[in-house]
Tab-separated table of C-alpha atoms and ligand atoms in Angstrom:
chain	number	residue	atom	x	y	z
A	1	UNK	CA	99.254	86.857	103.966
A	2	UNK	CA	100.108	90.553	104.284
A	3	UNK	CA	99.239	92.558	101.167
A	4	UNK	CA	99.594	96.107	102.486
A	5	UNK	CA	102.119	98.195	104.377
A	6	UNK	CA	101.646	98.177	108.152
A	7	UNK	CA	102.531	101.895	108.324
A	8	UNK	CA	100.823	103.657	105.402
A	9	UNK	CA	98.247	100.977	104.505
A	10	UNK	CA	99.105	101.073	100.798
A	11	UNK	CA	99.451	97.862	98.794
A	12	UNK	CA	102.801	96.103	98.637
A	13	UNK	CA	104.700	95.881	95.373
A	14	UNK	CA	107.140	93.254	94.100
A	15	UNK	CA	110.538	94.859	93.502
A	16	UNK	CA	113.453	93.035	91.900
A	17	UNK	CA	117.137	93.827	92.063
A	18	UNK	CA	117.770	93.602	88.342
A	19	UNK	CA	121.486	94.339	88.755
A	20	UNK	CA	121.860	91.141	90.730
A	21	UNK	CA	119.305	89.009	88.865
A	22	UNK	CA	120.724	89.831	85.423
A	23	UNK	CA	117.644	89.126	83.283
A	24	UNK	CA	118.135	88.320	79.580
A	25	UNK	CA	119.080	91.424	77.616
A	26	UNK	CA	117.668	90.207	74.285
A	27	UNK	CA	114.207	88.971	73.354
A	28	UNK	CA	115.844	86.104	71.448
A	29	UNK	CA	116.181	84.294	74.774
A	30	UNK	CA	112.400	84.016	75.094
A	31	UNK	CA	111.892	83.050	71.475
A	32	UNK	CA	114.033	79.972	72.028
A	33	UNK	CA	111.468	78.640	74.496
A	34	UNK	CA	109.063	77.983	71.640
A	35	UNK	CA	111.182	75.001	70.626
A	36	UNK	CA	110.764	73.494	74.099
A	37	UNK	CA	106.995	73.549	74.321
A	38	UNK	CA	106.979	69.990	75.718
A	39	UNK	CA	108.186	71.581	78.981
A	40	UNK	CA	105.086	72.942	80.819
A	41	UNK	CA	106.992	76.012	82.034
A	42	UNK	CA	108.132	76.945	78.544
A	43	UNK	CA	104.692	76.085	77.132
A	44	UNK	CA	102.997	78.502	79.544
A	45	UNK	CA	102.506	81.978	78.107
A	46	UNK	CA	103.254	83.294	81.591
A	47	UNK	CA	106.247	81.231	82.653
A	48	UNK	CA	108.187	81.242	79.430
A	49	UNK	CA	108.926	84.801	80.559
A	50	UNK	CA	109.811	83.695	84.089
A	51	UNK	CA	113.120	85.592	84.156
A	52	UNK	CA	110.960	88.746	84.088
A	53	UNK	CA	108.946	87.631	87.147
A	54	UNK	CA	111.685	85.823	89.011
A	55	UNK	CA	110.109	85.297	92.414
A	56	UNK	CA	109.731	81.515	92.432
A	57	UNK	CA	112.000	78.514	91.980
A	58	UNK	CA	110.964	76.399	88.951
A	59	UNK	CA	109.851	73.447	91.069
A	60	UNK	CA	107.247	75.570	92.900
A	61	UNK	CA	105.685	77.078	89.789
A	62	UNK	CA	102.005	76.289	89.178
A	63	UNK	CA	100.800	76.186	85.587
A	64	UNK	CA	97.757	74.751	83.838
A	65	UNK	CA	98.775	75.993	80.383
A	66	UNK	CA	97.616	79.611	80.700
A	67	UNK	CA	98.543	82.387	78.303
A	68	UNK	CA	98.104	80.629	74.938
A	69	UNK	CA	96.505	83.804	73.683
A	70	UNK	CA	96.393	85.605	70.390
A	71	UNK	CA	97.074	89.030	68.960
A	72	UNK	CA	94.725	89.402	66.018
A	73	UNK	CA	94.887	92.155	63.399
A	74	UNK	CA	91.287	93.342	63.054
A	75	UNK	CA	90.773	95.739	60.172
A	76	UNK	CA	86.974	95.587	60.341
A	77	UNK	CA	86.970	96.682	63.964
A	78	UNK	CA	89.803	99.108	63.134
A	79	UNK	CA	87.580	100.813	60.573
A	80	UNK	CA	84.842	101.168	63.180
A	81	UNK	CA	87.379	102.720	65.556
A	82	UNK	CA	88.565	105.078	62.799
A	83	UNK	CA	92.021	103.614	62.211
A	84	UNK	CA	93.775	102.943	58.942
A	85	UNK	CA	94.116	99.348	57.761
A	86	UNK	CA	96.658	97.272	59.652
A	87	UNK	CA	96.680	99.557	62.698
A	88	UNK	CA	94.263	97.881	65.142
A	89	UNK	CA	95.116	94.683	66.999
A	90	UNK	CA	92.991	92.782	69.478
A	91	UNK	CA	94.798	90.889	72.221
A	92	UNK	CA	92.375	88.052	72.887
A	93	UNK	CA	92.728	86.879	76.485
A	94	UNK	CA	89.489	84.900	76.249
A	95	UNK	CA	91.605	81.947	75.093
A	96	UNK	CA	92.859	81.305	78.604
A	97	UNK	CA	91.750	78.069	80.332
A	98	UNK	CA	89.007	79.796	82.337
A	99	UNK	CA	88.146	82.180	79.504
A	100	UNK	CA	89.649	85.439	80.780
A	101	UNK	CA	92.960	87.205	81.411
A	102	UNK	CA	92.711	86.318	85.097
A	103	UNK	CA	94.555	83.029	84.603
A	104	UNK	CA	97.794	84.949	83.937
A	105	UNK	CA	97.714	86.316	87.454
A	106	UNK	CA	96.167	83.254	89.073
A	107	UNK	CA	99.071	81.025	88.047
A	108	UNK	CA	101.433	83.512	89.703
A	109	UNK	CA	99.288	83.847	92.850
A	110	UNK	CA	98.968	80.052	93.145
A	111	UNK	CA	102.725	79.745	92.780
A	112	UNK	CA	103.294	82.177	95.609
A	113	UNK	CA	100.548	80.593	97.716
A	114	UNK	CA	102.226	77.217	97.293
A	115	UNK	CA	105.525	78.771	98.410
A	116	UNK	CA	103.822	79.950	101.607
A	117	UNK	CA	102.231	76.547	102.245
A	118	UNK	CA	98.664	77.902	102.051
A	119	UNK	CA	95.828	75.381	101.941
A	120	UNK	CA	92.900	77.729	101.274
A	121	UNK	CA	92.572	80.653	98.869
A	122	UNK	CA	89.839	83.293	98.684
A	123	UNK	CA	88.685	86.124	96.451
A	124	UNK	CA	85.865	88.578	95.930
A	125	UNK	CA	84.862	88.748	92.328
A	126	UNK	CA	82.684	90.156	89.585
A	127	UNK	CA	82.970	86.635	88.169
A	128	UNK	CA	86.197	86.076	86.302
A	129	UNK	CA	88.631	86.007	89.203
A	130	UNK	CA	86.339	83.531	90.929
A	131	UNK	CA	86.098	81.330	87.813
A	132	UNK	CA	89.880	81.350	87.566
A	133	UNK	CA	90.465	80.622	91.259
A	134	UNK	CA	87.905	77.808	91.164
A	135	UNK	CA	89.563	76.286	88.087
A	136	UNK	CA	93.126	76.427	89.456
A	137	UNK	CA	91.873	74.992	92.700
A	138	UNK	CA	90.124	72.017	91.114
A	139	UNK	CA	92.821	71.251	88.529
A	140	UNK	CA	95.828	71.521	90.852
A	141	UNK	CA	94.161	70.285	94.080
A	142	UNK	CA	96.655	72.493	95.916
A	143	UNK	CA	94.106	74.667	97.678
A	144	UNK	CA	90.418	74.873	98.538
A	145	UNK	CA	88.664	77.823	96.901
A	146	UNK	CA	86.434	80.277	98.781
A	147	UNK	CA	84.575	82.798	96.656
A	148	UNK	CA	82.641	85.973	97.529
A	149	UNK	CA	80.324	87.398	94.909
A	150	UNK	CA	77.756	90.189	95.040
A	151	UNK	CA	74.235	88.778	95.035
A	152	UNK	CA	72.805	88.797	91.491
A	153	UNK	CA	75.854	90.699	90.327
A	154	UNK	CA	77.692	88.191	88.181
A	155	UNK	CA	76.743	86.704	84.854
A	156	UNK	CA	75.566	83.102	84.740
A	157	UNK	CA	78.476	82.105	82.514
A	158	UNK	CA	80.907	82.999	85.290
A	159	UNK	CA	78.789	81.771	88.196
A	160	UNK	CA	78.364	78.434	86.447
A	161	UNK	CA	82.142	78.021	86.307
A	162	UNK	CA	82.593	78.585	90.049
A	163	UNK	CA	79.798	76.107	90.802
A	164	UNK	CA	80.957	73.474	88.318
A	165	UNK	CA	84.545	73.627	89.564
A	166	UNK	CA	83.352	73.032	93.106
A	167	UNK	CA	84.327	76.268	94.865
A	168	UNK	CA	82.630	77.251	98.123
A	169	UNK	CA	80.610	80.188	96.751
A	170	UNK	CA	79.254	82.878	99.083
A	171	UNK	CA	76.673	85.228	97.609
A	172	UNK	CA	76.970	88.370	99.717
A	173	UNK	CA	73.912	90.625	99.991
A	174	UNK	CA	75.733	93.558	98.431
A	175	UNK	CA	77.895	94.444	95.437
A	176	UNK	CA	81.527	93.819	94.502
A	177	UNK	CA	82.842	96.662	96.661
A	178	UNK	CA	81.076	95.077	99.682
A	179	UNK	CA	82.342	91.583	98.809
A	180	UNK	CA	85.885	92.942	98.445
A	181	UNK	CA	85.769	94.560	101.882
A	182	UNK	CA	84.385	91.379	103.501
A	183	UNK	CA	86.825	88.970	101.894
A	184	UNK	CA	89.753	91.027	103.135
A	185	UNK	CA	88.374	90.833	106.679
A	186	UNK	CA	87.613	87.120	106.429
A	187	UNK	CA	90.991	86.153	105.017
A	188	UNK	CA	92.750	88.148	107.722
A	189	UNK	CA	90.581	86.612	110.432
A	190	UNK	CA	90.909	83.013	109.216
A	191	UNK	CA	94.409	83.205	107.706
A	192	UNK	CA	93.230	82.410	104.175
A	193	UNK	CA	95.439	83.262	101.202
A	194	UNK	CA	93.903	86.161	99.237
A	195	UNK	CA	94.136	86.011	95.436
A	196	UNK	CA	92.463	89.299	94.501
A	197	UNK	CA	94.684	91.789	92.720
A	198	UNK	CA	95.519	93.381	96.089
A	199	UNK	CA	97.952	90.461	96.007
A	200	UNK	CA	101.073	91.819	94.241
A	201	UNK	CA	101.963	88.425	92.751
A	202	UNK	CA	98.765	88.473	90.674
A	203	UNK	CA	100.100	91.533	88.894
A	204	UNK	CA	103.414	89.787	88.210
A	205	UNK	CA	101.570	87.196	86.132
A	206	UNK	CA	99.487	89.832	84.359
A	207	UNK	CA	102.627	91.632	83.166
A	208	UNK	CA	103.120	88.786	80.705
A	209	UNK	CA	100.099	89.895	78.630
A	210	UNK	CA	102.294	92.788	77.529
A	211	UNK	CA	105.265	90.513	76.801
A	212	UNK	CA	103.057	88.439	74.519
A	213	UNK	CA	101.767	91.570	72.768
A	214	UNK	CA	105.365	92.649	72.128
A	215	UNK	CA	106.293	89.141	71.011
A	216	UNK	CA	103.437	89.091	68.464
A	217	UNK	CA	104.549	92.504	67.171
A	218	UNK	CA	108.111	91.201	66.726
A	219	UNK	CA	109.212	93.129	69.802
A	220	UNK	CA	108.097	96.460	68.402
A	221	UNK	CA	106.387	98.716	70.921
A	222	UNK	CA	102.882	99.751	69.750
A	223	UNK	CA	101.738	103.358	70.095
A	224	UNK	CA	98.793	102.590	72.352
A	225	UNK	CA	97.581	99.934	74.747
A	226	UNK	CA	93.868	100.325	75.527
A	227	UNK	CA	92.420	98.381	78.446
A	228	UNK	CA	89.163	98.355	80.424
A	229	UNK	CA	89.529	99.545	84.016
A	230	UNK	CA	87.761	97.883	86.937
A	231	UNK	CA	89.875	97.078	89.962
A	232	UNK	CA	92.833	98.423	87.923
A	233	UNK	CA	95.022	95.333	88.287
A	234	UNK	CA	95.689	94.960	84.574
A	235	UNK	CA	96.575	98.590	83.915
A	236	UNK	CA	98.844	98.567	86.996
A	237	UNK	CA	100.547	95.373	85.835
A	238	UNK	CA	101.056	96.720	82.307
A	239	UNK	CA	102.659	99.904	83.629
A	240	UNK	CA	104.975	97.859	85.845
A	241	UNK	CA	105.921	95.635	82.911
A	242	UNK	CA	106.954	98.624	80.800
A	243	UNK	CA	108.709	100.335	83.707
A	244	UNK	CA	110.830	97.235	84.253
A	245	UNK	CA	111.495	96.602	80.546
A	246	UNK	CA	112.790	100.165	80.277
A	247	UNK	CA	115.007	99.623	83.313
A	248	UNK	CA	116.361	96.345	81.962
A	249	UNK	CA	116.849	97.900	78.521
A	250	UNK	CA	114.636	95.477	76.568
A	251	UNK	CA	112.618	98.418	75.195
A	252	UNK	CA	113.589	102.044	74.664
A	253	UNK	CA	110.146	103.640	74.966
A	254	UNK	CA	106.841	102.781	76.620
A	255	UNK	CA	103.557	102.793	74.678
A	256	UNK	CA	100.831	105.176	75.764
A	257	UNK	CA	98.173	103.656	77.989
A	258	UNK	CA	94.441	104.349	77.848
A	259	UNK	CA	92.298	103.022	80.689
A	260	UNK	CA	88.587	102.903	79.948
A	261	UNK	CA	85.929	103.056	82.658
A	262	UNK	CA	82.200	102.509	82.237
A	263	UNK	CA	80.236	105.709	82.911
A	264	UNK	CA	78.423	103.902	85.739
A	265	UNK	CA	81.695	102.896	87.450
A	266	UNK	CA	84.024	105.776	86.697
A	267	UNK	CA	86.106	106.459	89.797
A	268	UNK	CA	89.419	106.528	87.923
A	269	UNK	CA	88.003	108.847	85.268
A	270	UNK	CA	86.616	111.194	87.906
A	271	UNK	CA	89.822	111.305	89.905
A	272	UNK	CA	92.347	111.397	87.062
A	273	UNK	CA	90.631	113.429	84.368
A	274	UNK	CA	88.202	115.571	86.383
A	275	UNK	CA	90.064	116.202	89.626
A	276	UNK	CA	93.625	116.020	88.362
A	277	UNK	CA	94.862	113.256	90.673
A	278	UNK	CA	98.378	112.235	89.617
A	279	UNK	CA	101.109	109.819	90.725
A	280	UNK	CA	103.248	112.814	91.655
A	281	UNK	CA	106.485	110.855	92.172
A	282	UNK	CA	104.797	108.430	94.547
A	283	UNK	CA	103.038	111.101	96.624
A	284	UNK	CA	99.524	111.430	95.114
A	285	UNK	CA	97.129	113.737	96.891
A	286	UNK	CA	95.195	111.183	98.949
A	287	UNK	CA	92.708	113.808	100.154
A	288	UNK	CA	91.278	113.969	96.625
A	289	UNK	CA	90.425	110.278	96.832
A	290	UNK	CA	89.101	110.454	100.381
A	291	UNK	CA	86.844	113.383	99.472
A	292	UNK	CA	85.545	111.533	96.398
A	293	UNK	CA	84.767	108.350	98.329
A	294	UNK	CA	83.027	110.489	100.978
A	295	UNK	CA	80.800	111.905	98.237
A	296	UNK	CA	79.989	108.415	96.979
A	297	UNK	CA	79.035	107.350	100.496
A	298	UNK	CA	76.919	110.402	101.240
A	299	UNK	CA	75.072	110.107	97.923
A	300	UNK	CA	74.781	106.322	98.435
A	301	UNK	CA	76.161	105.984	94.913
A	302	UNK	CA	76.752	102.435	93.751
A	303	UNK	CA	78.509	101.239	90.620
A	304	UNK	CA	76.096	100.283	87.830
A	305	UNK	CA	76.894	99.097	84.303
A	306	UNK	CA	75.989	96.292	81.901
A	307	UNK	CA	79.736	95.562	81.893
A	308	UNK	CA	79.371	93.725	85.200
A	309	UNK	CA	83.062	92.723	85.264
A	310	UNK	CA	84.055	96.355	85.796
A	311	UNK	CA	81.127	97.367	88.000
A	312	UNK	CA	83.487	98.651	90.700
A	313	UNK	CA	83.590	102.031	92.441
A	314	UNK	CA	86.537	101.514	94.779
A	315	UNK	CA	89.387	100.148	92.670
A	316	UNK	CA	91.962	98.615	94.997
A	317	UNK	CA	94.887	99.254	92.653
A	318	UNK	CA	94.217	102.956	92.195
A	319	UNK	CA	97.706	104.069	93.281
A	320	UNK	CA	99.570	101.537	91.154
A	321	UNK	CA	97.401	102.535	88.210
A	322	UNK	CA	98.401	106.175	88.729
A	323	UNK	CA	102.014	105.017	88.483
A	324	UNK	CA	101.222	103.153	85.253
A	325	UNK	CA	99.525	106.238	83.805
A	326	UNK	CA	102.632	108.210	84.716
A	327	UNK	CA	105.060	105.731	83.113
A	328	UNK	CA	102.935	105.461	79.948
A	329	UNK	CA	101.678	109.071	79.563
A	330	UNK	CA	98.234	107.689	80.166
A	331	UNK	CA	94.738	108.931	79.555
A	332	UNK	CA	91.439	107.770	81.049
A	333	UNK	CA	88.017	107.847	79.406
A	334	UNK	CA	84.497	106.773	80.335
A	335	UNK	CA	82.129	105.098	77.877
A	336	UNK	CA	78.381	104.498	78.095
A	337	UNK	CA	76.740	101.078	78.118
A	338	UNK	CA	75.378	101.917	74.648
A	339	UNK	CA	78.919	102.539	73.359
A	340	UNK	CA	80.160	99.358	75.033
A	341	UNK	CA	77.472	97.166	73.476
A	342	UNK	CA	77.833	98.670	70.003
A	343	UNK	CA	81.606	98.113	70.180
A	344	UNK	CA	81.010	94.576	71.435
A	345	UNK	CA	78.772	93.824	68.444
A	346	UNK	CA	81.525	95.099	66.144
A	347	UNK	CA	84.108	92.909	67.852
A	348	UNK	CA	81.766	89.942	67.513
A	349	UNK	CA	81.237	90.642	63.807
A	350	UNK	CA	84.839	91.384	62.942
A	351	UNK	CA	87.032	90.040	65.704
A	352	UNK	CA	86.861	87.197	68.135
A	353	UNK	CA	83.892	88.061	70.303
A	354	UNK	CA	84.167	89.278	73.870
A	355	UNK	CA	82.159	90.043	76.977
A	356	UNK	CA	80.820	93.579	77.543
A	357	UNK	CA	83.620	94.838	79.836
A	358	UNK	CA	86.245	93.889	77.268
A	359	UNK	CA	84.532	95.918	74.568
A	360	UNK	CA	85.034	99.049	76.669
A	361	UNK	CA	88.582	99.045	75.283
A	362	UNK	CA	87.333	99.244	71.685
A	363	UNK	CA	84.678	101.850	72.569
A	364	UNK	CA	87.373	103.880	74.345
A	365	UNK	CA	89.765	103.648	71.400
A	366	UNK	CA	86.973	104.910	69.110
A	367	UNK	CA	86.363	107.850	71.429
A	368	UNK	CA	90.068	108.746	71.627
A	369	UNK	CA	90.335	108.470	67.857
A	370	UNK	CA	87.335	110.805	67.400
A	371	UNK	CA	88.966	113.291	69.777
A	372	UNK	CA	92.177	113.122	67.739
A	373	UNK	CA	94.150	111.877	70.764
A	374	UNK	CA	94.866	108.666	68.844
A	375	UNK	CA	96.016	109.265	65.262
A	376	UNK	CA	94.567	107.280	62.321
A	377	UNK	CA	97.927	105.727	61.552
A	378	UNK	CA	98.990	104.829	65.077
A	379	UNK	CA	99.346	101.195	66.104
A	380	UNK	CA	96.732	100.414	68.714
A	381	UNK	CA	96.281	97.254	70.789
A	382	UNK	CA	92.937	96.797	72.547
A	383	UNK	CA	92.873	94.137	75.235
A	384	UNK	CA	89.888	91.786	75.012
A	385	UNK	CA	89.892	90.627	78.596
A	386	UNK	CA	87.161	87.980	78.570
A	387	UNK	CA	85.521	85.413	76.304
A	388	UNK	CA	82.310	86.118	74.428
A	389	UNK	CA	80.472	83.227	76.161
A	390	UNK	CA	81.018	84.687	79.632
A	391	UNK	CA	77.882	86.811	79.381
A	392	UNK	CA	75.482	85.504	76.744
A	393	UNK	CA	72.520	87.359	78.281
A	394	UNK	CA	73.883	90.761	77.249
A	395	UNK	CA	74.650	89.499	73.743
A	396	UNK	CA	71.277	87.874	73.141
A	397	UNK	CA	69.429	90.898	74.560
A	398	UNK	CA	71.290	93.150	72.098
A	399	UNK	CA	70.404	91.003	69.077
A	400	UNK	CA	66.904	90.039	70.170
A	401	UNK	CA	63.615	90.890	68.476
A	402	UNK	CA	61.901	90.527	71.852
A	403	UNK	CA	61.351	94.133	72.955
A	404	UNK	CA	60.512	93.028	76.480
A	405	UNK	CA	63.861	91.278	76.870
A	406	UNK	CA	65.696	94.257	75.358
A	407	UNK	CA	64.000	96.612	77.802
A	408	UNK	CA	64.539	94.385	80.828
A	409	UNK	CA	68.235	93.710	80.251
A	410	UNK	CA	69.442	96.788	78.369
A	411	UNK	CA	66.749	99.481	78.276
A	412	UNK	CA	66.869	99.733	82.054
A	413	UNK	CA	70.537	100.739	81.660
A	414	UNK	CA	69.901	103.525	79.204
A	415	UNK	CA	70.665	101.475	76.091
A	416	UNK	CA	68.281	102.735	73.388
A	417	UNK	CA	69.390	101.135	70.134
A	418	UNK	CA	71.009	97.994	68.840
A	419	UNK	CA	72.443	99.507	65.661
A	420	UNK	CA	74.547	96.463	64.824
A	421	UNK	CA	72.039	93.788	65.805
A	422	UNK	CA	71.912	90.565	63.821
A	423	UNK	CA	68.293	89.551	64.269
A	424	UNK	CA	67.274	85.908	64.262
A	425	UNK	CA	64.551	85.213	61.687
A	426	UNK	CA	61.421	83.513	63.024
A	427	UNK	CA	59.950	81.139	60.474
A	428	UNK	CA	57.313	78.435	60.486
A	429	UNK	CA	58.294	74.761	60.452
A	430	UNK	CA	57.766	74.469	56.687
A	431	UNK	CA	60.300	73.901	53.885
A	432	UNK	CA	58.779	76.426	51.465
A	433	UNK	CA	58.516	79.128	54.113
A	434	UNK	CA	62.136	78.492	55.154
A	435	UNK	CA	63.359	78.742	51.561
A	436	UNK	CA	61.339	81.935	51.035
A	437	UNK	CA	62.848	83.436	54.163
A	438	UNK	CA	66.383	82.524	53.090
A	439	UNK	CA	65.805	84.183	49.696
A	440	UNK	CA	64.327	87.246	51.324
A	441	UNK	CA	67.110	87.787	53.861
A	442	UNK	CA	70.251	86.680	52.041
B	1	LIG	N1	87.582	92.783	82.007
B	1	LIG	C1	87.113	91.670	82.576
B	1	LIG	C2	86.514	90.642	81.684
B	1	LIG	C3	87.208	91.478	83.969
B	1	LIG	O1	86.748	90.372	84.514
B	1	LIG	C4	87.768	92.503	84.764
B	1	LIG	C5	87.862	92.375	86.217
B	1	LIG	C6	88.237	93.638	84.110
B	1	LIG	C7	88.133	93.747	82.745
B	1	LIG	C8	88.864	94.739	84.864
B	1	LIG	O2	90.196	94.450	85.128
B	1	LIG	O3	90.199	94.807	87.565
B	1	LIG	O4	92.301	94.563	86.282
B	1	LIG	O5	90.895	96.618	86.034
B	1	LIG	N2	87.288	91.480	86.883
B	1	LIG	C9	87.508	91.259	88.306
B	1	LIG	C10	86.868	89.974	88.739
B	1	LIG	C11	87.249	92.422	89.164
B	1	LIG	O6	86.502	89.850	89.911
B	1	LIG	O7	86.752	89.062	87.939
B	1	LIG	P1	90.952	95.151	86.325
């Protein structure tokens, strides 16, 4: 499958002729689908919006019930971020069948793959894309899954999914950026359908996260969407969603977009905030990017963060993300592993729990609030991209009393404190001692 232009090499984009397709001009149309939830396409949180991603006939659509996700008001986390009550919402994508937002895009990619008659699908992954591909492959039996992961680079929660679901799993001696480069070569060589977010149909499915956010807010556009940035598929998809909704006339303004990098994997931050790279009406200054990547290569700089899902230095959707930042008056920030883990502990205590990469959104919102870029009374939606159980090692290491474990897992990454730790209490196997401990600690 071709994913990039044969002339300029940039990624392809799905473009619809909305004049001809005549999508619904009122949200009411989508609300009506709730009464037909016995129909798998209307039940799906992706496909009940199918008129807004109209690339497939109904009979080809692949769904396993993705997108039953939740927008939760989270005042406790909002207070931590510095927002007034009722202003922070967490969009919890961990409720997807494979436990992350990836299923939104995977259902769309599988649909397109089925349309092309593909029998094998491949991806490189920091863990969630591979878990999603493996799950769709084993549930639908439409395609065999081939997965490339960096050796030792993905959490056990995610690796265990790929293995359990029976995907052919290749552990490449390298990191995600290496695995991404290899999988593109392999799929070209062997004619395997590629489901990474270089595939434009993935992004079509991911647009629906924004439709569900709007739906939960009774079709009112929030002031801010805050999302972690790794390969930049989500941010690109969100920008495209708002661009199209403006064109169709379903909304009259776009929210602002904040994309949050980890300090140890901050290519977008460096290029956008430090070197002024902009979309520039579709003609960004590519030399800026080439120079930056040259510096990374010469310094042998590799991405490194506890938020392994976003441990990526060469985001494939960089250009589309620049477009999204343009459409949504975007900003980019970088947050430390310490800030990520503290925010994650707050989400766990006052929200739904998430994996480290997801908490970058909350840490980033806190930073933007402290800078005064986000106002205390603005409505902010942070995207929690992955389930809390995806990476239990990071969580347990944060809360542990075992200094050795803390140092091994977190200290080595510059994390010094666990200010919001909830320590387990060690107690002897004795009723009186247990009761004493309960009285002491409660
Ligand atoms: N959050 C989680 C939990 C992720 O798994 C990813 C990406 C991101 C955020 C970043 O999203 O790439 O759209 O900017 N994970 C990919 C993977 C790279 O292979 O699972 P993005």
